[in-house]
Amino acid sequence: SAEDLKKEREMYAGSYFNLLGKRAGMVGEWHSQPFYMSGWDMFTMMLVGIAFAKTGVLAATRSFAFYWRMLLGGYAIGLPIGGFAAWMAYQQGFEPMQTVFVFSTYQVARVAMTLGHIAALLLVCKAGWLAGLQARLAAVGQTAFSNYILHSLIYGVVFYGYGFGLFD
């Protein structure tokens, strides 16, 4: 609503400590939500990532056939489910109460599509395509935490009220 948008603009236009307090409240609220809105979702995805790293899947040590099967299987499951869910949500006018069933398929489609995307990227890496881009991205990956902190500082100064206040 217009009132909600006004409140959001005011929140991001305030001082650093005002914004910190509001965001802390939002994070607390998020962590009290069901599985997919809480840390459990992130935790389980981290465990999948750790398993893939430990078994060599993320290091592109598996065969080309393995990654092609992973790509085809992921997309064969994720695209129809995700496409059907998007079509149903559209048909129902994106009405939240009408799309409850549609969003119940979200996790299956998301995980399957993610596996397909991972396989596609690893096939590119394994084949040695775009080697220059891979080297540049690897350099950024080695400083991921520093990049995250720097972007947080830059965007905070540019968009929030304690900086240039360009939010919205």
PDB file of C-alpha atoms in Angstrom:
ATOM      1  CA  SER A   1       0.000   0.000   0.000  1.00  0.00           C
ATOM      2  CA  ALA A   2       1.011   3.628  -0.261  1.00  0.00           C
ATOM      3  CA  GLU A   3       1.322   3.733   3.533  1.00  0.00           C
ATOM      4  CA  ASP A   4       3.701   0.729   3.532  1.00  0.00           C
ATOM      5  CA  LEU A   5       5.846   2.323   0.830  1.00  0.00           C
ATOM      6  CA  LYS A   6       5.970   5.568   2.810  1.00  0.00           C
ATOM      7  CA  LYS A   7       7.091   3.680   5.949  1.00  0.00           C
ATOM      8  CA  GLU A   8       9.794   1.856   3.982  1.00  0.00           C
ATOM      9  CA  ARG A   9      11.113   5.092   2.469  1.00  0.00           C
ATOM     10  CA  GLU A  10      11.207   6.695   5.922  1.00  0.00           C
ATOM     11  CA  MET A  11      13.041   3.700   7.364  1.00  0.00           C
ATOM     12  CA  TYR A  12      15.810   3.845   4.767  1.00  0.00           C
ATOM     13  CA  ALA A  13      16.015   7.637   4.933  1.00  0.00           C
ATOM     14  CA  GLY A  14      16.735   7.646   8.676  1.00  0.00           C
ATOM     15  CA  SER A  15      19.969   7.549  10.612  1.00  0.00           C
ATOM     16  CA  TYR A  16      22.305   4.568  10.698  1.00  0.00           C
ATOM     17  CA  PHE A  17      21.197   3.493  14.182  1.00  0.00           C
ATOM     18  CA  ASN A  18      17.510   3.908  13.327  1.00  0.00           C
ATOM     19  CA  LEU A  19      17.986   1.700  10.254  1.00  0.00           C
ATOM     20  CA  LEU A  20      20.041  -0.814  12.272  1.00  0.00           C
ATOM     21  CA  GLY A  21      17.224  -1.157  14.796  1.00  0.00           C
ATOM     22  CA  LYS A  22      14.557  -1.578  12.105  1.00  0.00           C
ATOM     23  CA  ARG A  23      16.612  -4.132  10.152  1.00  0.00           C
ATOM     24  CA  ALA A  24      17.359  -6.096  13.345  1.00  0.00           C
ATOM     25  CA  GLY A  25      13.605  -6.326  13.941  1.00  0.00           C
ATOM     26  CA  MET A  26      13.067  -7.526  10.371  1.00  0.00           C
ATOM     27  CA  VAL A  27      15.748 -10.221  10.698  1.00  0.00           C
ATOM     28  CA  GLY A  28      14.214 -11.396  13.972  1.00  0.00           C
ATOM     29  CA  GLU A  29      10.845 -11.638  12.258  1.00  0.00           C
ATOM     30  CA  TRP A  30      12.333 -13.564   9.330  1.00  0.00           C
ATOM     31  CA  HIS A  31      13.898 -16.119  11.660  1.00  0.00           C
ATOM     32  CA  SER A  32      10.536 -16.812  13.260  1.00  0.00           C
ATOM     33  CA  GLN A  33       8.981 -17.744   9.895  1.00  0.00           C
ATOM     34  CA  PRO A  34       8.441 -21.252   8.464  1.00  0.00           C
ATOM     35  CA  PHE A  35      11.307 -23.379   7.135  1.00  0.00           C
ATOM     36  CA  TYR A  36      11.942 -21.653   3.812  1.00  0.00           C
ATOM     37  CA  MET A  37      11.947 -18.170   5.347  1.00  0.00           C
ATOM     38  CA  SER A  38      14.367 -19.040   8.138  1.00  0.00           C
ATOM     39  CA  GLY A  39      17.956 -20.109   8.470  1.00  0.00           C
ATOM     40  CA  TRP A  40      16.991 -23.775   8.076  1.00  0.00           C
ATOM     41  CA  ASP A  41      16.576 -23.340   4.346  1.00  0.00           C
ATOM     42  CA  MET A  42      20.007 -21.766   4.024  1.00  0.00           C
ATOM     43  CA  PHE A  43      21.492 -24.391   6.349  1.00  0.00           C
ATOM     44  CA  THR A  44      20.190 -27.308   4.281  1.00  0.00           C
ATOM     45  CA  MET A  45      21.398 -25.694   1.042  1.00  0.00           C
ATOM     46  CA  MET A  46      24.838 -25.224   2.664  1.00  0.00           C
ATOM     47  CA  LEU A  47      24.877 -28.915   3.558  1.00  0.00           C
ATOM     48  CA  VAL A  48      24.103 -29.821  -0.055  1.00  0.00           C
ATOM     49  CA  GLY A  49      26.920 -27.512  -1.177  1.00  0.00           C
ATOM     50  CA  ILE A  50      29.330 -29.069   1.305  1.00  0.00           C
ATOM     51  CA  ALA A  51      28.386 -32.565   0.099  1.00  0.00           C
ATOM     52  CA  PHE A  52      28.953 -31.490  -3.512  1.00  0.00           C
ATOM     53  CA  ALA A  53      32.314 -29.976  -2.601  1.00  0.00           C
ATOM     54  CA  LYS A  54      33.435 -33.066  -0.648  1.00  0.00           C
ATOM     55  CA  THR A  55      32.460 -35.445  -3.442  1.00  0.00           C
ATOM     56  CA  GLY A  56      34.209 -33.404  -6.132  1.00  0.00           C
ATOM     57  CA  VAL A  57      31.051 -32.349  -7.961  1.00  0.00           C
ATOM     58  CA  LEU A  58      31.835 -28.627  -7.578  1.00  0.00           C
ATOM     59  CA  ALA A  59      35.461 -29.113  -8.592  1.00  0.00           C
ATOM     60  CA  ALA A  60      34.380 -30.419 -12.021  1.00  0.00           C
ATOM     61  CA  THR A  61      36.168 -33.720 -11.348  1.00  0.00           C
ATOM     62  CA  ARG A  62      33.257 -35.868 -12.495  1.00  0.00           C
ATOM     63  CA  SER A  63      32.774 -37.000 -16.084  1.00  0.00           C
ATOM     64  CA  PHE A  64      31.126 -34.936 -18.794  1.00  0.00           C
ATOM     65  CA  ALA A  65      28.355 -37.548 -18.847  1.00  0.00           C
ATOM     66  CA  PHE A  66      27.692 -36.996 -15.134  1.00  0.00           C
ATOM     67  CA  TYR A  67      27.253 -33.231 -15.621  1.00  0.00           C
ATOM     68  CA  TRP A  68      25.082 -33.716 -18.717  1.00  0.00           C
ATOM     69  CA  ARG A  69      22.804 -36.084 -16.760  1.00  0.00           C
ATOM     70  CA  MET A  70      22.685 -33.600 -13.902  1.00  0.00           C
ATOM     71  CA  LEU A  71      21.841 -30.757 -16.315  1.00  0.00           C
ATOM     72  CA  LEU A  72      19.150 -32.679 -18.181  1.00  0.00           C
ATOM     73  CA  GLY A  73      17.629 -34.135 -15.017  1.00  0.00           C
ATOM     74  CA  GLY A  74      17.580 -30.782 -13.232  1.00  0.00           C
ATOM     75  CA  TYR A  75      15.984 -28.955 -16.128  1.00  0.00           C
ATOM     76  CA  ALA A  76      13.626 -31.832 -16.970  1.00  0.00           C
ATOM     77  CA  ILE A  77      12.190 -31.609 -13.452  1.00  0.00           C
ATOM     78  CA  GLY A  78      12.563 -27.891 -12.728  1.00  0.00           C
ATOM     79  CA  LEU A  79      11.403 -26.283 -15.971  1.00  0.00           C
ATOM     80  CA  PRO A  80       8.000 -27.997 -16.230  1.00  0.00           C
ATOM     81  CA  ILE A  81       7.206 -27.584 -12.539  1.00  0.00           C
ATOM     82  CA  GLY A  82       8.414 -23.978 -12.411  1.00  0.00           C
ATOM     83  CA  GLY A  83       6.780 -23.102 -15.719  1.00  0.00           C
ATOM     84  CA  PHE A  84       3.466 -24.626 -14.694  1.00  0.00           C
ATOM     85  CA  ALA A  85       3.605 -22.844 -11.318  1.00  0.00           C
ATOM     86  CA  ALA A  86       4.322 -19.490 -12.988  1.00  0.00           C
ATOM     87  CA  TRP A  87       1.476 -20.042 -15.469  1.00  0.00           C
ATOM     88  CA  MET A  88      -0.940 -20.988 -12.667  1.00  0.00           C
ATOM     89  CA  ALA A  89       0.060 -17.942 -10.604  1.00  0.00           C
ATOM     90  CA  TYR A  90      -0.492 -15.749 -13.645  1.00  0.00           C
ATOM     91  CA  GLN A  91      -3.885 -17.337 -14.320  1.00  0.00           C
ATOM     92  CA  GLN A  92      -4.871 -16.662 -10.701  1.00  0.00           C
ATOM     93  CA  GLY A  93      -3.764 -13.043 -10.893  1.00  0.00           C
ATOM     94  CA  PHE A  94      -0.902 -13.661  -8.435  1.00  0.00           C
ATOM     95  CA  GLU A  95      -3.513 -13.622  -5.676  1.00  0.00           C
ATOM     96  CA  PRO A  96      -1.730 -14.953  -2.534  1.00  0.00           C
ATOM     97  CA  MET A  97      -4.636 -17.044  -1.251  1.00  0.00           C
ATOM     98  CA  GLN A  98      -5.214 -18.574  -4.682  1.00  0.00           C
ATOM     99  CA  THR A  99      -1.559 -19.448  -5.308  1.00  0.00           C
ATOM    100  CA  VAL A 100      -0.865 -21.453  -2.146  1.00  0.00           C
ATOM    101  CA  PHE A 101      -0.688 -24.702  -4.148  1.00  0.00           C
ATOM    102  CA  VAL A 102       1.485 -23.064  -6.781  1.00  0.00           C
ATOM    103  CA  PHE A 103       4.077 -22.045  -4.210  1.00  0.00           C
ATOM    104  CA  SER A 104       4.061 -25.520  -2.643  1.00  0.00           C
ATOM    105  CA  THR A 105       5.996 -26.674  -5.720  1.00  0.00           C
ATOM    106  CA  TYR A 106       8.590 -23.913  -5.355  1.00  0.00           C
ATOM    107  CA  GLN A 107      11.209 -25.900  -3.427  1.00  0.00           C
ATOM    108  CA  VAL A 108      11.261 -28.825  -5.858  1.00  0.00           C
ATOM    109  CA  ALA A 109      11.534 -26.553  -8.899  1.00  0.00           C
ATOM    110  CA  ARG A 110      14.158 -24.335  -7.238  1.00  0.00           C
ATOM    111  CA  VAL A 111      16.448 -27.191  -6.251  1.00  0.00           C
ATOM    112  CA  ALA A 112      16.094 -28.942  -9.618  1.00  0.00           C
ATOM    113  CA  MET A 113      16.785 -25.739 -11.582  1.00  0.00           C
ATOM    114  CA  THR A 114      19.770 -24.982  -9.347  1.00  0.00           C
ATOM    115  CA  LEU A 115      21.232 -28.402 -10.112  1.00  0.00           C
ATOM    116  CA  GLY A 116      20.743 -27.742 -13.813  1.00  0.00           C
ATOM    117  CA  HIS A 117      22.443 -24.335 -13.574  1.00  0.00           C
ATOM    118  CA  ILE A 118      25.347 -25.777 -11.570  1.00  0.00           C
ATOM    119  CA  ALA A 119      25.819 -28.519 -14.161  1.00  0.00           C
ATOM    120  CA  ALA A 120      25.772 -25.994 -17.024  1.00  0.00           C
ATOM    121  CA  LEU A 121      28.419 -23.840 -15.338  1.00  0.00           C
ATOM    122  CA  LEU A 122      30.584 -26.838 -14.515  1.00  0.00           C
ATOM    123  CA  LEU A 123      30.355 -28.102 -18.097  1.00  0.00           C
ATOM    124  CA  VAL A 124      31.645 -24.703 -19.265  1.00  0.00           C
ATOM    125  CA  CYS A 125      34.491 -24.871 -16.730  1.00  0.00           C
ATOM    126  CA  LYS A 126      35.331 -28.488 -17.501  1.00  0.00           C
ATOM    127  CA  ALA A 127      35.441 -27.769 -21.241  1.00  0.00           C
ATOM    128  CA  GLY A 128      37.743 -24.805 -20.664  1.00  0.00           C
ATOM    129  CA  TRP A 129      35.437 -22.340 -22.393  1.00  0.00           C
ATOM    130  CA  LEU A 130      35.625 -18.671 -21.382  1.00  0.00           C
ATOM    131  CA  ALA A 131      38.954 -19.259 -19.599  1.00  0.00           C
ATOM    132  CA  GLY A 132      39.658 -15.522 -19.283  1.00  0.00           C
ATOM    133  CA  LEU A 133      36.309 -14.890 -17.611  1.00  0.00           C
ATOM    134  CA  GLN A 134      36.834 -17.896 -15.341  1.00  0.00           C
ATOM    135  CA  ALA A 135      40.184 -16.499 -14.174  1.00  0.00           C
ATOM    136  CA  ARG A 136      38.660 -13.106 -13.418  1.00  0.00           C
ATOM    137  CA  LEU A 137      35.755 -14.659 -11.512  1.00  0.00           C
ATOM    138  CA  ALA A 138      38.167 -16.912  -9.588  1.00  0.00           C
ATOM    139  CA  ALA A 139      40.077 -13.827  -8.437  1.00  0.00           C
ATOM    140  CA  VAL A 140      36.841 -12.252  -7.199  1.00  0.00           C
ATOM    141  CA  GLY A 141      35.875 -15.535  -5.522  1.00  0.00           C
ATOM    142  CA  GLN A 142      39.093 -15.516  -3.521  1.00  0.00           C
ATOM    143  CA  THR A 143      38.101 -12.160  -2.033  1.00  0.00           C
ATOM    144  CA  ALA A 144      34.356 -12.847  -1.729  1.00  0.00           C
ATOM    145  CA  PHE A 145      34.029 -11.708   1.885  1.00  0.00           C
ATOM    146  CA  SER A 146      35.956  -8.505   1.229  1.00  0.00           C
ATOM    147  CA  ASN A 147      33.786  -7.828  -1.831  1.00  0.00           C
ATOM    148  CA  TYR A 148      30.631  -8.416   0.208  1.00  0.00           C
ATOM    149  CA  ILE A 149      31.729  -5.991   2.919  1.00  0.00           C
ATOM    150  CA  LEU A 150      32.860  -3.356   0.388  1.00  0.00           C
ATOM    151  CA  HIS A 151      29.581  -3.552  -1.546  1.00  0.00           C
ATOM    152  CA  SER A 152      27.605  -3.289   1.686  1.00  0.00           C
ATOM    153  CA  LEU A 153      29.513  -0.136   2.633  1.00  0.00           C
ATOM    154  CA  ILE A 154      29.257   1.449  -0.815  1.00  0.00           C
ATOM    155  CA  TYR A 155      25.552   0.712  -1.248  1.00  0.00           C
ATOM    156  CA  GLY A 156      24.798   1.827   2.293  1.00  0.00           C
ATOM    157  CA  VAL A 157      26.480   5.180   1.664  1.00  0.00           C
ATOM    158  CA  VAL A 158      24.842   5.624  -1.753  1.00  0.00           C
ATOM    159  CA  PHE A 159      21.276   4.577  -0.927  1.00  0.00           C
ATOM    160  CA  TYR A 160      20.614   5.044   2.796  1.00  0.00           C
ATOM    161  CA  GLY A 161      19.826   8.205   4.726  1.00  0.00           C
ATOM    162  CA  TYR A 162      23.170   8.289   6.507  1.00  0.00           C
ATOM    163  CA  GLY A 163      24.800   8.712   3.085  1.00  0.00           C
ATOM    164  CA  PHE A 164      23.463  10.169  -0.159  1.00  0.00           C
ATOM    165  CA  GLY A 165      19.903   8.938   0.525  1.00  0.00           C
ATOM    166  CA  LEU A 166      19.173   7.711  -3.020  1.00  0.00           C
ATOM    167  CA  PHE A 167      16.883   4.861  -1.889  1.00  0.00           C
ATOM    168  CA  ASP A 168      13.792   4.650  -4.103  1.00  0.00           C
TER     169      ASP A 168
END
